[in-house]
JSON list of C-alpha atoms in Angstrom, two decimals:
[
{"chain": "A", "resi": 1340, "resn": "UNK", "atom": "CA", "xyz": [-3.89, -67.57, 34.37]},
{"chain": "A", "resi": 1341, "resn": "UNK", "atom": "CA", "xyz": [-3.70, -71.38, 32.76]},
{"chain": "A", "resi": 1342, "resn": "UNK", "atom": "CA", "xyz": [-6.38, -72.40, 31.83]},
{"chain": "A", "resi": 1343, "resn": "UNK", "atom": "CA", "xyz": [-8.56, -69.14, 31.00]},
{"chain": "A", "resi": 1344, "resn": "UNK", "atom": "CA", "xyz": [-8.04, -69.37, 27.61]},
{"chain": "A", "resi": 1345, "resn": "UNK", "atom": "CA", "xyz": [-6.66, -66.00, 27.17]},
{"chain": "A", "resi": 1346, "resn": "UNK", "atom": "CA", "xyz": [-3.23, -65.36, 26.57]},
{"chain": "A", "resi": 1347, "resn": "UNK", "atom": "CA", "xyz": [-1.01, -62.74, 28.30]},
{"chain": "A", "resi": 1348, "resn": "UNK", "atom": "CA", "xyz": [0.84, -60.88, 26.41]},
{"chain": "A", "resi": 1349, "resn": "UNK", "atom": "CA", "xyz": [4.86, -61.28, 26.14]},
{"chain": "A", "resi": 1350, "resn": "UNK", "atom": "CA", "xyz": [7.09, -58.72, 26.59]},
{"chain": "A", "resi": 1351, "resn": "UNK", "atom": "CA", "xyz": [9.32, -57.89, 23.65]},
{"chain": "A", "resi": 1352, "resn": "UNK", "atom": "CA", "xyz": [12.54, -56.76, 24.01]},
{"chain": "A", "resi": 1353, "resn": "UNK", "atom": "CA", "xyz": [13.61, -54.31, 21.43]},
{"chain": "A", "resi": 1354, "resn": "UNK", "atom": "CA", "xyz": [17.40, -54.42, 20.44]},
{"chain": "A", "resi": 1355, "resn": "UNK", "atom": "CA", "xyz": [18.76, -50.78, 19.26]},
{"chain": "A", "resi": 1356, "resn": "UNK", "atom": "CA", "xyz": [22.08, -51.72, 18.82]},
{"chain": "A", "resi": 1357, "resn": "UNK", "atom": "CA", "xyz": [21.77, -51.58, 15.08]},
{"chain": "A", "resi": 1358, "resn": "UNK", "atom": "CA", "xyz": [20.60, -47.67, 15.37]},
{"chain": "A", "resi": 1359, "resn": "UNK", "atom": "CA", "xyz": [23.69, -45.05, 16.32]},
{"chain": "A", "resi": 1360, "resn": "UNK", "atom": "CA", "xyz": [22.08, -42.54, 18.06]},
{"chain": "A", "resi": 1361, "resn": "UNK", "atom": "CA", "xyz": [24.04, -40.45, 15.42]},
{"chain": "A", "resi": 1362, "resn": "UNK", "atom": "CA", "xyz": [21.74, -41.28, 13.04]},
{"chain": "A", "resi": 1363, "resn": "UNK", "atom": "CA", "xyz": [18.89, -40.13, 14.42]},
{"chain": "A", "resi": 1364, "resn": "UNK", "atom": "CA", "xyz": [20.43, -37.08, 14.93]},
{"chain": "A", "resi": 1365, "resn": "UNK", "atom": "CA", "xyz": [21.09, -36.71, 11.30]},
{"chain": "A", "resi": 1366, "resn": "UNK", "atom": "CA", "xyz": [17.53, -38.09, 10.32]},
{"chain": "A", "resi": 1367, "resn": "UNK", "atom": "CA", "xyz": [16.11, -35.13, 12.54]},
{"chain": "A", "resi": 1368, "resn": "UNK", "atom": "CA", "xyz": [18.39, -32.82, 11.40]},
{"chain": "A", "resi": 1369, "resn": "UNK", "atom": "CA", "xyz": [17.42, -33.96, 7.64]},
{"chain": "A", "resi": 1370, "resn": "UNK", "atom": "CA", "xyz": [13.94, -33.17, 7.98]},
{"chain": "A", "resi": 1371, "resn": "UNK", "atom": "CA", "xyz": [14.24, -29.65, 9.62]},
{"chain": "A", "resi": 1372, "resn": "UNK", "atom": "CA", "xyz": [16.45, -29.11, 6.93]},
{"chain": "A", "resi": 1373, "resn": "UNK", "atom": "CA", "xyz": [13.71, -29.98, 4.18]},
{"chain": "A", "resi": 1374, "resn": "UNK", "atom": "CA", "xyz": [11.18, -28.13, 6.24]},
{"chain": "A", "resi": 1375, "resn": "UNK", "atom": "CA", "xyz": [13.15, -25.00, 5.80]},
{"chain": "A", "resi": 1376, "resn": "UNK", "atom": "CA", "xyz": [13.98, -25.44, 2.24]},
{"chain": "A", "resi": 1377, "resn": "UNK", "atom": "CA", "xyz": [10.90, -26.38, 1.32]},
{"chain": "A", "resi": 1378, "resn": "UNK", "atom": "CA", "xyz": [9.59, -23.07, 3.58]},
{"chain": "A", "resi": 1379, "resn": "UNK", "atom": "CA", "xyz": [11.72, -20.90, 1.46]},
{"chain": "A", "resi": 1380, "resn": "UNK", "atom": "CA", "xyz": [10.73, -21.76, -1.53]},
{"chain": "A", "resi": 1381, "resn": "UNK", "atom": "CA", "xyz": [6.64, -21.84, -0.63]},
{"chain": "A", "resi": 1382, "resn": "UNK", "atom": "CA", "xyz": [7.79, -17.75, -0.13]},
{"chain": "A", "resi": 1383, "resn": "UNK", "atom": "CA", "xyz": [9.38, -17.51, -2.99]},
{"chain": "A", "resi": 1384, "resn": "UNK", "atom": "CA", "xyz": [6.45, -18.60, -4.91]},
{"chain": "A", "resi": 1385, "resn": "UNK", "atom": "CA", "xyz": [4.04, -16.63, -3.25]},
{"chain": "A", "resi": 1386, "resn": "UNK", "atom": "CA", "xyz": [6.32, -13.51, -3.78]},
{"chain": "A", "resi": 1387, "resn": "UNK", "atom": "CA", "xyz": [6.31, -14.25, -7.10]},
{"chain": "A", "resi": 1388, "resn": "UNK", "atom": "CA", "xyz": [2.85, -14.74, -8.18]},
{"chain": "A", "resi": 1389, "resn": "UNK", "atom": "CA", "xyz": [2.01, -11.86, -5.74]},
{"chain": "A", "resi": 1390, "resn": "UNK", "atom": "CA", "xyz": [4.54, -10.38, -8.07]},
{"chain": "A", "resi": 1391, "resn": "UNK", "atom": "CA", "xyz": [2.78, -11.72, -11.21]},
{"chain": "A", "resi": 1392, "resn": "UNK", "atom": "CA", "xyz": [-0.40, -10.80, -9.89]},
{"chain": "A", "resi": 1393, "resn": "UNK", "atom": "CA", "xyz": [0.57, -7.22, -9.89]},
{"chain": "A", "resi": 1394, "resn": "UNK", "atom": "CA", "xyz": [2.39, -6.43, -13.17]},
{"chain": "A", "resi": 1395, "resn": "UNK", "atom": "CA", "xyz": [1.29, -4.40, -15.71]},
{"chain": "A", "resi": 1396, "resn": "UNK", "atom": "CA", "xyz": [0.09, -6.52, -18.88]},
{"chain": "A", "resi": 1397, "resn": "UNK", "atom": "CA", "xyz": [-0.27, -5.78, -22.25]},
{"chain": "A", "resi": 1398, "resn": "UNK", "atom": "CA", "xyz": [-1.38, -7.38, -25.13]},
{"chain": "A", "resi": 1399, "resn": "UNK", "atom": "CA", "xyz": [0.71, -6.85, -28.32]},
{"chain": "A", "resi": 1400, "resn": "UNK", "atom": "CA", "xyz": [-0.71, -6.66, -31.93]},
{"chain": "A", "resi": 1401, "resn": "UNK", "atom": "CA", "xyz": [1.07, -6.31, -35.20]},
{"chain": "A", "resi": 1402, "resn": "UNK", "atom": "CA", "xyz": [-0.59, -7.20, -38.84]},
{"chain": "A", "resi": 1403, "resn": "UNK", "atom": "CA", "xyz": [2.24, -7.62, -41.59]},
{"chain": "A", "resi": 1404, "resn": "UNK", "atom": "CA", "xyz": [0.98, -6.35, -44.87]},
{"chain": "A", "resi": 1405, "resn": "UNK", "atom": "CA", "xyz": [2.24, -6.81, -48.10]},
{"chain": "A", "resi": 1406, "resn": "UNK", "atom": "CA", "xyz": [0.85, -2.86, -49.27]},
{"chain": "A", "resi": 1407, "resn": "UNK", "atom": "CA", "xyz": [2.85, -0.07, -48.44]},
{"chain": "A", "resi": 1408, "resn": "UNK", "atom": "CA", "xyz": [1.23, 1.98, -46.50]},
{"chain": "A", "resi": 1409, "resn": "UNK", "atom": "CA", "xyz": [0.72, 1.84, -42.56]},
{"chain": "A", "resi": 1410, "resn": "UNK", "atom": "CA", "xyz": [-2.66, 1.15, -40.79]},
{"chain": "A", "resi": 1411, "resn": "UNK", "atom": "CA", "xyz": [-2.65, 2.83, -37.18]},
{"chain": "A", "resi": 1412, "resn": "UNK", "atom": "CA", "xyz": [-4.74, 1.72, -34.73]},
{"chain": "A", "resi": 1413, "resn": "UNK", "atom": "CA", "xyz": [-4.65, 4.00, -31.21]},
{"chain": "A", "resi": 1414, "resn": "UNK", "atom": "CA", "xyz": [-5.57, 2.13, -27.94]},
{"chain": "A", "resi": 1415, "resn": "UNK", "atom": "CA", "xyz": [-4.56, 2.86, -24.43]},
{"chain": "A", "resi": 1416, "resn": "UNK", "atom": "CA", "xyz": [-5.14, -0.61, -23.21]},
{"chain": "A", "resi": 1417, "resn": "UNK", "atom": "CA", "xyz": [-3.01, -2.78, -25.94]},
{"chain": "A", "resi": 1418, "resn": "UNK", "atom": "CA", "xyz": [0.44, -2.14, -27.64]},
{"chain": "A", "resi": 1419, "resn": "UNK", "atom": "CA", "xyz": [-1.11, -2.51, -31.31]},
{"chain": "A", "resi": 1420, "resn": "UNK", "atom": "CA", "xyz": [1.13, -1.13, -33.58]},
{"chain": "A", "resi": 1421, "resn": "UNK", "atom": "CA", "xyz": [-1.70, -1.57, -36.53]},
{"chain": "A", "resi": 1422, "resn": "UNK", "atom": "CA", "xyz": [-0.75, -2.56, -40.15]},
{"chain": "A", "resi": 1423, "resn": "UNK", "atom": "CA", "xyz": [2.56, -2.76, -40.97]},
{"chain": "A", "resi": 1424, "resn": "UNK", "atom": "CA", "xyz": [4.63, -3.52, -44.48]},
{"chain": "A", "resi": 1425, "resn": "UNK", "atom": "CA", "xyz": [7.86, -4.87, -44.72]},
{"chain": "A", "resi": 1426, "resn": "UNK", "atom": "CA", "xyz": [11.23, -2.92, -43.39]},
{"chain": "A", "resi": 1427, "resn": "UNK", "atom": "CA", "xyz": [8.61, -0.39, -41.65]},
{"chain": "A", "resi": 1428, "resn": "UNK", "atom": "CA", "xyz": [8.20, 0.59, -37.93]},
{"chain": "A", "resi": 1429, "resn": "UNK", "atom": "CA", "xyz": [6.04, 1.94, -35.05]},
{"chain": "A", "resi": 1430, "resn": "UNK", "atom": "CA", "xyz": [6.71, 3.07, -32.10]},
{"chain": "A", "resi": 1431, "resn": "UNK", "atom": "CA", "xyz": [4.15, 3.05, -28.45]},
{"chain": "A", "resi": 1432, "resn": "UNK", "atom": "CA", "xyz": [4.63, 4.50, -25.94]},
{"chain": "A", "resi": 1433, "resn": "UNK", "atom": "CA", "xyz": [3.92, 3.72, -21.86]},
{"chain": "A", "resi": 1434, "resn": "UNK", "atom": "CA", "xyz": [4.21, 5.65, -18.39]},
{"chain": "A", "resi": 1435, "resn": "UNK", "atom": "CA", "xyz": [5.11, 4.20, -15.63]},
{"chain": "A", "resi": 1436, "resn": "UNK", "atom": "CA", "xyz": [4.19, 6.11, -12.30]},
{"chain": "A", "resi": 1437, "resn": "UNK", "atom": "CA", "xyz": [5.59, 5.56, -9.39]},
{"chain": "A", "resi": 1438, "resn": "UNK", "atom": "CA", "xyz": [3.00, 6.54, -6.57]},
{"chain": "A", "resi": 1439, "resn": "UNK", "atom": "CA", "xyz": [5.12, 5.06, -2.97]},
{"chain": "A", "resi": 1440, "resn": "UNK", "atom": "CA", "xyz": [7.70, 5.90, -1.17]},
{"chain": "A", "resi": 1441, "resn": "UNK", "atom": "CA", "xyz": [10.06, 3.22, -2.37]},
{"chain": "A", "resi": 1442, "resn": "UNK", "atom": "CA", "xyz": [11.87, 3.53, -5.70]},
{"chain": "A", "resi": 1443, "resn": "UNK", "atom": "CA", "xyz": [11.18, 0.23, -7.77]},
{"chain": "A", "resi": 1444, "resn": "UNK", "atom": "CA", "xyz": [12.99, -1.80, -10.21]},
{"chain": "A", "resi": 1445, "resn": "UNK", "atom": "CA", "xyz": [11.63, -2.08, -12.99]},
{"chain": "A", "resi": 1446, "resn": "UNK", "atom": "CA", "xyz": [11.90, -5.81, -15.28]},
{"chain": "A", "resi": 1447, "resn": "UNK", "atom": "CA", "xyz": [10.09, -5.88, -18.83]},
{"chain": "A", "resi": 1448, "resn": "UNK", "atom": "CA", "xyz": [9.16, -9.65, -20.39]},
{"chain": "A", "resi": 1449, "resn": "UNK", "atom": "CA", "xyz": [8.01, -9.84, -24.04]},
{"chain": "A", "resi": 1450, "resn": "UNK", "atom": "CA", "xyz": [6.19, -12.99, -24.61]},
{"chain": "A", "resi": 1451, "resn": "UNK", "atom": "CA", "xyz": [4.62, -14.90, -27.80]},
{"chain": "A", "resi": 1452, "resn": "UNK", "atom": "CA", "xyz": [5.52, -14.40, -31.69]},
{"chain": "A", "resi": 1453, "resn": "UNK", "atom": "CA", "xyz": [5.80, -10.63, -31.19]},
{"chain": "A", "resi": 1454, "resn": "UNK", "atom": "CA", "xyz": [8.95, -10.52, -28.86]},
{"chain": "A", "resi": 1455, "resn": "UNK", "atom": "CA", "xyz": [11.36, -10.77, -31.67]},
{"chain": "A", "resi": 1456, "resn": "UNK", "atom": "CA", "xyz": [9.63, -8.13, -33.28]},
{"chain": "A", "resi": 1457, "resn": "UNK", "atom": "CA", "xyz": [9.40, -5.29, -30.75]},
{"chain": "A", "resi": 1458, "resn": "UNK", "atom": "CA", "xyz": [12.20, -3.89, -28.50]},
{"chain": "A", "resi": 1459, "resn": "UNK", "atom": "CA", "xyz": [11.79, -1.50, -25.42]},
{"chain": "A", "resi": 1460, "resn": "UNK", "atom": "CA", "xyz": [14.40, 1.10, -25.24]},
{"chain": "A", "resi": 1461, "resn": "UNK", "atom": "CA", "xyz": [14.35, 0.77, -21.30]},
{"chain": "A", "resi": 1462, "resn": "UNK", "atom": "CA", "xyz": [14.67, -2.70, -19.27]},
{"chain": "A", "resi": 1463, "resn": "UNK", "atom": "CA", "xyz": [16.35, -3.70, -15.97]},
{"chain": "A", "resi": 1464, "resn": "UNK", "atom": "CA", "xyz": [16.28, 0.05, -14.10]},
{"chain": "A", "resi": 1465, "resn": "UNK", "atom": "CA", "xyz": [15.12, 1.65, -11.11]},
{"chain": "A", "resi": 1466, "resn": "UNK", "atom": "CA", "xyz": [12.05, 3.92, -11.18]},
{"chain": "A", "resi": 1467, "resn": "UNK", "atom": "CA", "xyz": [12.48, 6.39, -7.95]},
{"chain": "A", "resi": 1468, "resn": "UNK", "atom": "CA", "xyz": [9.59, 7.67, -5.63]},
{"chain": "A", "resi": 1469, "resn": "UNK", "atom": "CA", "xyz": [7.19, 9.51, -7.31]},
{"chain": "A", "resi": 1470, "resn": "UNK", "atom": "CA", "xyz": [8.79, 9.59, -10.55]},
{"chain": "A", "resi": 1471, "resn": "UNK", "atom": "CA", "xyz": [7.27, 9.00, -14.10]},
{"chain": "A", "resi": 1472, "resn": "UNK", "atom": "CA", "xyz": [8.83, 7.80, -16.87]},
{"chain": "A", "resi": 1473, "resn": "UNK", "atom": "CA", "xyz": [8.40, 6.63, -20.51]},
{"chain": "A", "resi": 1474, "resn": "UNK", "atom": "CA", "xyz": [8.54, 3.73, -21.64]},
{"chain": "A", "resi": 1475, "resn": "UNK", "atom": "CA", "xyz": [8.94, 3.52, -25.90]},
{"chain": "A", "resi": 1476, "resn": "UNK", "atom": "CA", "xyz": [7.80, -0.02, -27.39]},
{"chain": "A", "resi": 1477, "resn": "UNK", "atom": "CA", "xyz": [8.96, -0.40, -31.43]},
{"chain": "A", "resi": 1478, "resn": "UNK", "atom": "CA", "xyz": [7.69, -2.67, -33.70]},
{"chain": "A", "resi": 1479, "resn": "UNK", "atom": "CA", "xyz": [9.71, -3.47, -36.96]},
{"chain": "A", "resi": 1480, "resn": "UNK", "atom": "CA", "xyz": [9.08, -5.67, -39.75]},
{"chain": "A", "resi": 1481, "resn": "UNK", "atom": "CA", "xyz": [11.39, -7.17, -41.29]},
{"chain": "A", "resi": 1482, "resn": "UNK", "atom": "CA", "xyz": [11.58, -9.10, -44.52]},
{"chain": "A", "resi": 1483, "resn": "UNK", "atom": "CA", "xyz": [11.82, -12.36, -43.86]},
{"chain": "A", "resi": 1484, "resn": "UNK", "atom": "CA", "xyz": [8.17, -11.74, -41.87]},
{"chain": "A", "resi": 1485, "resn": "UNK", "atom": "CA", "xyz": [4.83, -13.60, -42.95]},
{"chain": "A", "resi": 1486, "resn": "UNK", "atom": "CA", "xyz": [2.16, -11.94, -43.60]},
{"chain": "A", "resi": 1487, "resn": "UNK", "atom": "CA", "xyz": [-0.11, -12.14, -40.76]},
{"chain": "A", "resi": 1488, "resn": "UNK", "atom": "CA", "xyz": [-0.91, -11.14, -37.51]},
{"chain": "A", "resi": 1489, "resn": "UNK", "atom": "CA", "xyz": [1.62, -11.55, -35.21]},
{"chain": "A", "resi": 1490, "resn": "UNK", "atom": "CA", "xyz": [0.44, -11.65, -31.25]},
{"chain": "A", "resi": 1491, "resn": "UNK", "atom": "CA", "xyz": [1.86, -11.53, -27.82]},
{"chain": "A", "resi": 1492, "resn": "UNK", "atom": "CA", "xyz": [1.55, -9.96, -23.89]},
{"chain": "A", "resi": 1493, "resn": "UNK", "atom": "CA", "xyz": [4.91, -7.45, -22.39]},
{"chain": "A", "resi": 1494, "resn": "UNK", "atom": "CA", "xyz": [4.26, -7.73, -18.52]},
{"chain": "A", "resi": 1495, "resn": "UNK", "atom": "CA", "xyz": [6.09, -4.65, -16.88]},
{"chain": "A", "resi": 1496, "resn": "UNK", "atom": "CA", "xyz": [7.21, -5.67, -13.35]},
{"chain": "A", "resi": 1497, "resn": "UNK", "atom": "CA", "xyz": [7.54, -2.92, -10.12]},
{"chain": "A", "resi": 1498, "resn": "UNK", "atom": "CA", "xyz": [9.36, -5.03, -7.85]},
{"chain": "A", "resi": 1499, "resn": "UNK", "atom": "CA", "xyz": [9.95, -2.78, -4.42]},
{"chain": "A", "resi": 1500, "resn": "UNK", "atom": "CA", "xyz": [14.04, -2.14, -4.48]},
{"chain": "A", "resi": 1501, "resn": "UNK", "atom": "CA", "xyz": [14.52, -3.26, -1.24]},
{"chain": "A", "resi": 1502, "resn": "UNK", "atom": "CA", "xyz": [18.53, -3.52, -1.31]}
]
């Protein structure tokens, strides 16, 4: 309508000729892609900190002494292996129960200063159904070691053996 003041609108014609329809395809195809990936690895990190979540933790104690004599400390809820003097050892021990119906593999991680200091004689096995075994934790002291306390956690996985 001239004259009213108000303007109609105009039509634009859109030109897709630059666009393949190929590419679009591939765009979709893209992002489905990332969806999934990015799916898979949301479950891996929830079955790993469910995981996490569920390990058995330990702290680990050791005090390097320069007397020679050994200092025991007994605990059920740490791995302290007391006072200890140079070229000397302890040993602690854990059980591991298995209470389902689905044997479990079993992973051990020593983490802090300790780890170079103690050694499990088990790692990286299978624990069957309603098994128990023994785990044996040593501590040795060796000379080149400060005197101090050295500190550090062993988390003791049960991951379900599903395969």
């Amino acid at each position: 309508m001239p004259g009213s003041g108000r303007s109609t609108p105009e039509l634009i014609k859109m030109d897709n000729s630059e666009v393949a329809p190929e590419d679009g395809a591939v765009k979709k195809r893209r992002s489905i892609g990332s969806i999934i990936l990015w799916a898979i690895v949301f479950f891996i990190v929830v079955i790993g900190l469910v995981q996490y979540l569920n390990a058995a933790k330990y702290d680990v104690l050791v005090q390097v002494i320069q007397e020679d004599k050994i200092g025991v400390n007994p605990t059920g809820e740490k791995l302290d292996f007391g006072d200890l003097p140079h070229n000397k050892s302890a040993i602690r021990k854990v059980t591991l129960v298995s209470g389902g119906n689905t044997p479990s593999y079993i992973i051990i991680w020593k983490l802090g200063e300790i780890s170079d200091l103690i050694k499990s004689d088990k790692n990286f096995f299978t624990l069957e159904p309603h098994a128990t075994q023994s785990l044996e934790f040593t501590a040795y002291i060796p000379n080149s070691a400060e005197f101090r306390y050295y500190k550090g956690t062993v988390i003791i996985f049960q991951i379900p053996k599903l395969w």
